[in-house]
Amino acid sequence: MEAESVAELPRGAQWQYEPKWDGFRCLLVRNGQRVRMQSKGGRDLVRYFPEVASAALALSAGSFTLDGELIIQREDGYAFDALLQRIHPAASRVKRLAGETPARFMAFDLLRSAETDIAALPLAKRRPALEKFAQRHFKGTDVFALSPKTRNYAEAKSWLQRVEDGHDGVVAKRLDLAYCSGTRDGMQKIKLLRSADCVVGGFRYAEKKQGRRKVIGSLLLGLYDESGLLHHVGFTSAIKTSDRPGLTDKFEKIISKSSFTGKTPGGPSRWSTKRSAEWQPVRPIHVVEVCYDHVSGDRFRHGTKILRWRPDKKPSQCRMEQLRQTSAKSHRKTAMEPDAR
């Protein structure tokens, strides 16, 4: 189930609000002694979070499907960087980190319990089923927790004023809709920062060398349109000096003959400069989340800031629609009682 980015919280009796957790989205499926953990991009996460898989096998429920978020909490707060450290090929390192910084699973939806498939039920019925499931099966575990929810608009607004609780926004879900897998019809998200997940399609070298070598000065960002074309939409700025050698090593290894299949850097536009054509295309396999201020003409008006890398997402999930963030859509009234809060 995907979320549409909007600028304001929707309001009305048909909405339920939840924190938008700063972690890895995960569908966790248990069938007897088998556990599958699937990322938003379809990646198997079991090998990266073995402690969560083991905890799932220890639950008294033998068969279920949960939707939730993998998060890591330290003494000084939640740490997304610690999650990124888990996506590593060395099993020994993953095992060590699983002990040092164990992950938790914050459950916010129940799609199947035992042999009963409830994904087709409206959220108004799925949420009570999830709460009953958590009350029965989450006791005695530090790994699984029930994500908070509210139908109180004022409380949801207050969540947008703080980030210390491990969330970076609020998710609003339609209470009257089934689990809308693969669509954005039933869920909207409001983030504290305007950000977008982009594909790195190339880079430019910095004008000045670092030591005796050329290093990356900026990354070129792309998003896919509905027809599958990858369009250049902007660049990153202010890359830390200490990060440049590592990024250069990373992207020089995947330099290719082409990358962008739609609009390319250096094409006719008011942003063109003498250096616009001086860029290196790379294979579009890496996803990065960037923070931006304004969008104009389907591209970032200014340079963006790197927030974090997203190995949990597929490049194909980085779509142009992220740039068309609007106010929350109004939906038709439902038969639910008016929300007076």
PDB file of N, CA, C and O in Angstrom, residues 16-19 21 106-108 127 131 145-150 155 159:
ATOM      1  N   GLN A  16      -7.914   8.139   9.565  1.00  0.00           N
ATOM      2  CA  GLN A  16      -7.152   7.731  10.756  1.00  0.00           C
ATOM      3  C   GLN A  16      -5.723   8.209  10.561  1.00  0.00           C
ATOM      4  O   GLN A  16      -5.183   8.133   9.460  1.00  0.00           O
ATOM      5  N   TYR A  17      -5.093   8.705  11.635  1.00  0.00           N
ATOM      6  CA  TYR A  17      -3.744   9.243  11.540  1.00  0.00           C
ATOM      7  C   TYR A  17      -2.763   8.368  12.317  1.00  0.00           C
ATOM      8  O   TYR A  17      -3.069   7.856  13.392  1.00  0.00           O
ATOM      9  N   GLU A  18      -1.559   8.224  11.734  1.00  0.00           N
ATOM     10  CA  GLU A  18      -0.495   7.450  12.364  1.00  0.00           C
ATOM     11  C   GLU A  18       0.835   8.176  12.169  1.00  0.00           C
ATOM     12  O   GLU A  18       0.994   8.924  11.204  1.00  0.00           O
ATOM     13  N   PRO A  19       1.810   7.953  13.057  1.00  0.00           N
ATOM     14  CA  PRO A  19       3.139   8.523  12.819  1.00  0.00           C
ATOM     15  C   PRO A  19       3.755   7.905  11.560  1.00  0.00           C
ATOM     16  O   PRO A  19       3.533   6.728  11.260  1.00  0.00           O
ATOM     17  N   TRP A  21       6.918   6.574  10.432  1.00  0.00           N
ATOM     18  CA  TRP A  21       8.155   6.152  11.057  1.00  0.00           C
ATOM     19  C   TRP A  21       9.348   6.309  10.123  1.00  0.00           C
ATOM     20  O   TRP A  21       9.245   6.124   8.913  1.00  0.00           O
ATOM     21  N   MET A 106       7.612  -2.061  14.044  1.00  0.00           N
ATOM     22  CA  MET A 106       6.469  -1.258  14.460  1.00  0.00           C
ATOM     23  C   MET A 106       5.294  -1.598  13.548  1.00  0.00           C
ATOM     24  O   MET A 106       5.245  -1.186  12.383  1.00  0.00           O
ATOM     25  N   ALA A 107       4.351  -2.388  14.051  1.00  0.00           N
ATOM     26  CA  ALA A 107       3.244  -2.891  13.233  1.00  0.00           C
ATOM     27  C   ALA A 107       2.133  -1.857  13.125  1.00  0.00           C
ATOM     28  O   ALA A 107       1.704  -1.284  14.131  1.00  0.00           O
ATOM     29  N   PHE A 108       1.649  -1.629  11.890  1.00  0.00           N
ATOM     30  CA  PHE A 108       0.523  -0.709  11.725  1.00  0.00           C
ATOM     31  C   PHE A 108      -0.614  -1.266  10.864  1.00  0.00           C
ATOM     32  O   PHE A 108      -1.597  -0.570  10.622  1.00  0.00           O
ATOM     33  N   ARG A 127      -7.927  -2.450  11.814  1.00  0.00           N
ATOM     34  CA  ARG A 127      -7.190  -1.900  12.964  1.00  0.00           C
ATOM     35  C   ARG A 127      -7.597  -2.583  14.274  1.00  0.00           C
ATOM     36  O   ARG A 127      -6.708  -2.974  15.056  1.00  0.00           O
ATOM     37  N   GLU A 131      -5.051  -4.635  16.768  1.00  0.00           N
ATOM     38  CA  GLU A 131      -4.902  -4.365  18.198  1.00  0.00           C
ATOM     39  C   GLU A 131      -5.138  -5.628  19.022  1.00  0.00           C
ATOM     40  O   GLU A 131      -4.429  -5.882  20.002  1.00  0.00           O
ATOM     41  N   ALA A 145       6.035  -4.124  18.289  1.00  0.00           N
ATOM     42  CA  ALA A 145       5.262  -3.102  18.990  1.00  0.00           C
ATOM     43  C   ALA A 145       4.128  -2.633  18.083  1.00  0.00           C
ATOM     44  O   ALA A 145       4.197  -2.741  16.856  1.00  0.00           O
ATOM     45  N   LEU A 146       3.088  -2.118  18.695  1.00  0.00           N
ATOM     46  CA  LEU A 146       1.928  -1.607  17.973  1.00  0.00           C
ATOM     47  C   LEU A 146       2.109  -0.115  17.735  1.00  0.00           C
ATOM     48  O   LEU A 146       2.309   0.660  18.671  1.00  0.00           O
ATOM     49  N   SER A 147       2.049   0.303  16.476  1.00  0.00           N
ATOM     50  CA  SER A 147       2.194   1.714  16.145  1.00  0.00           C
ATOM     51  C   SER A 147       0.976   2.496  16.634  1.00  0.00           C
ATOM     52  O   SER A 147      -0.164   2.034  16.488  1.00  0.00           O
ATOM     53  N   PRO A 148       1.163   3.678  17.213  1.00  0.00           N
ATOM     54  CA  PRO A 148       0.020   4.471  17.683  1.00  0.00           C
ATOM     55  C   PRO A 148      -0.874   4.917  16.528  1.00  0.00           C
ATOM     56  O   PRO A 148      -0.449   4.966  15.375  1.00  0.00           O
ATOM     57  N   LYS A 149      -2.095   5.260  16.856  1.00  0.00           N
ATOM     58  CA  LYS A 149      -3.027   5.821  15.871  1.00  0.00           C
ATOM     59  C   LYS A 149      -3.964   6.775  16.596  1.00  0.00           C
ATOM     60  O   LYS A 149      -4.139   6.712  17.832  1.00  0.00           O
ATOM     61  N   THR A 150      -4.563   7.659  15.847  1.00  0.00           N
ATOM     62  CA  THR A 150      -5.556   8.565  16.407  1.00  0.00           C
ATOM     63  C   THR A 150      -6.515   8.984  15.312  1.00  0.00           C
ATOM     64  O   THR A 150      -6.164   8.971  14.129  1.00  0.00           O
ATOM     65  N   GLU A 155      -4.408  16.109  17.571  1.00  0.00           N
ATOM     66  CA  GLU A 155      -3.293  15.278  18.035  1.00  0.00           C
ATOM     67  C   GLU A 155      -2.350  14.954  16.874  1.00  0.00           C
ATOM     68  O   GLU A 155      -1.128  14.982  17.017  1.00  0.00           O
ATOM     69  N   TRP A 159       1.826  15.864  16.162  1.00  0.00           N
ATOM     70  CA  TRP A 159       2.910  14.963  15.781  1.00  0.00           C
ATOM     71  C   TRP A 159       3.823  15.605  14.744  1.00  0.00           C
ATOM     72  O   TRP A 159       5.003  15.267  14.653  1.00  0.00           O
TER      73      TRP A 159
END
